[in-house]
Short mmCIF file of C-alpha atoms in Angstrom, two decimals:
data_model
loop_
_atom_site.label_atom_id
_atom_site.label_comp_id
_atom_site.label_asym_id
_atom_site.label_seq_id
_atom_site.Cartn_x
_atom_site.Cartn_y
_atom_site.Cartn_z
CA MET A 1 122.01 182.27 -50.72
CA TYR A 2 118.79 182.08 -49.67
CA THR A 3 118.03 178.84 -51.79
CA ASP A 4 120.87 177.29 -50.26
CA ILE A 5 119.72 177.97 -46.56
CA PHE A 6 116.20 176.56 -47.52
CA LYS A 7 117.75 173.73 -49.30
CA THR A 8 119.69 173.07 -46.30
CA MET A 9 116.72 173.32 -44.02
CA THR A 10 114.76 171.01 -46.02
CA ASP A 11 117.26 168.43 -46.32
CA GLN A 12 117.91 168.40 -42.52
CA THR A 13 113.93 168.36 -41.90
CA GLU A 14 113.71 165.41 -44.31
CA LYS A 15 116.77 163.71 -42.49
CA GLN A 16 115.14 164.43 -39.09
CA PHE A 17 111.64 162.92 -40.04
CA GLU A 18 113.00 160.15 -42.16
CA PRO A 19 112.92 157.38 -39.42
CA TYR A 20 108.99 158.49 -38.63
CA PHE A 21 108.37 158.07 -42.27
CA LYS A 22 110.02 154.52 -42.17
CA PHE A 23 108.15 153.59 -39.15
CA ASN A 24 104.82 154.64 -40.37
CA LYS A 25 105.30 152.93 -43.62
CA LEU A 26 106.16 149.64 -41.46
CA VAL A 27 103.10 150.20 -39.30
CA ALA A 28 100.95 150.51 -42.16
CA LYS A 29 102.42 147.62 -43.74
CA ASN A 30 101.69 145.49 -40.65
CA VAL A 31 98.10 146.96 -40.35
CA GLN A 32 97.26 145.82 -43.79
CA THR A 33 98.88 142.45 -43.19
CA MET A 34 96.95 141.80 -40.12
CA THR A 35 93.63 142.99 -41.72
CA GLU A 36 94.03 140.46 -44.51
CA LEU A 37 94.95 137.69 -42.15
CA GLN A 38 91.92 138.57 -40.13
CA MET A 39 89.63 138.82 -43.08
CA ASN A 40 90.68 135.51 -44.52
CA ALA A 41 90.11 134.02 -41.16
CA MET A 42 86.84 135.42 -40.79
CA GLN A 43 85.84 134.01 -44.15
CA THR A 44 87.15 130.49 -43.26
CA TYR A 45 85.40 130.42 -40.15
CA THR A 46 82.23 131.76 -41.54
CA ASP A 47 82.39 128.99 -44.04
CA MET A 48 82.81 126.43 -41.69
CA GLY A 49 79.96 127.68 -39.48
CA LEU A 50 77.67 127.95 -42.33
CA ALA A 51 78.61 124.32 -43.50
CA GLN A 52 77.89 123.26 -39.90
CA MET A 53 74.58 124.79 -40.01
CA LYS A 54 73.53 123.44 -43.30
CA ALA A 55 74.53 119.86 -41.96
CA VAL A 56 72.17 120.45 -39.06
CA SER A 57 69.39 121.40 -40.99
CA GLU A 58 69.78 118.31 -43.17
CA ILE A 59 69.13 116.06 -40.11
CA LYS A 60 65.90 114.27 -40.80
CA ASP A 61 65.83 111.03 -38.89
CA VAL A 62 68.09 108.95 -36.55
CA ASN A 63 70.49 107.97 -39.54
CA SER A 64 71.08 111.40 -40.72
CA LEU A 65 71.74 112.32 -36.98
CA THR A 66 74.27 109.61 -36.51
CA ALA A 67 75.97 110.65 -39.60
CA PHE A 68 75.95 114.19 -38.45
CA ASN A 69 77.58 113.39 -35.05
CA SER A 70 80.20 111.15 -36.92
CA GLN A 71 81.21 114.09 -38.94
CA GLN A 72 81.69 116.41 -36.05
CA LEU A 73 84.97 114.89 -34.90
CA ALA A 74 86.40 115.72 -38.69
CA ALA A 75 84.76 119.33 -38.23
CA LEU A 76 86.46 119.86 -35.00
CA THR A 77 89.72 118.57 -36.28
CA GLN A 78 89.59 120.90 -39.37
CA LEU A 79 88.63 123.75 -37.03
CA SER A 80 91.51 122.97 -34.77
CA GLN A 81 93.88 122.77 -37.39
CA GLN A 82 92.74 126.19 -38.99
CA MET A 83 93.00 127.83 -35.55
CA MET A 84 96.78 126.47 -35.44
CA SER A 85 97.47 127.77 -38.65
CA ASP A 86 96.18 131.09 -38.05
CA SER A 87 98.09 131.28 -34.79
CA THR A 88 101.26 130.47 -36.70
CA LYS A 89 100.65 132.99 -39.31
CA LEU A 90 99.90 135.76 -36.49
CA GLN A 91 103.02 134.57 -34.67
CA THR A 92 105.20 135.01 -38.03
CA VAL A 93 103.65 138.58 -38.69
CA ALA A 94 104.36 139.70 -35.21
CA LYS A 95 107.98 138.18 -35.44
CA GLU A 96 108.73 140.03 -38.84
CA PHE A 97 107.33 143.29 -37.18
CA LYS A 98 109.62 143.09 -34.28
CA GLU A 99 112.60 142.33 -36.40
CA ASP A 100 111.87 145.30 -38.80
CA VAL A 101 111.39 147.61 -35.95
CA GLU A 102 114.72 146.42 -34.45
CA THR A 103 116.60 146.83 -37.68
CA LEU A 104 114.89 150.34 -38.08
CA THR A 105 116.08 151.09 -34.58
CA THR A 106 119.64 149.90 -35.24
CA GLU A 107 119.74 151.87 -38.23
CA ASN A 108 118.68 155.23 -36.59
CA LEU A 109 120.81 154.66 -33.66
CA LYS A 110 123.87 154.35 -36.23
CA THR A 111 122.82 157.62 -37.69
CA VAL A 112 122.66 159.36 -34.10
CA THR A 113 125.36 157.66 -32.25
CA PRO A 114 129.00 158.78 -33.30
CA ALA A 115 131.27 156.31 -34.54
#
């Protein structure tokens, strides 16, 4: 008898907190994805910055200065493309998170709202 009561209470508690657990997993997944995206972006921008520092340090004369200046347009283009790519990835992650939260909310509303 008591076993059935405790089992019922446990089942009801699990059912009650299930949406919170799902949401927490969703947030944790999103934080992990965002962290990976930011770490990759930081590595890329660091590599680009170091490459520019190295290029500046190799300027020895007018010819090397001219070569450096001509490479700057390519470097800025690469930086711009990388920023656009990172922005697109960020938008995709945000959109997926929004859709997942909406799906979770819809599922939870179906279980709460009588049919």
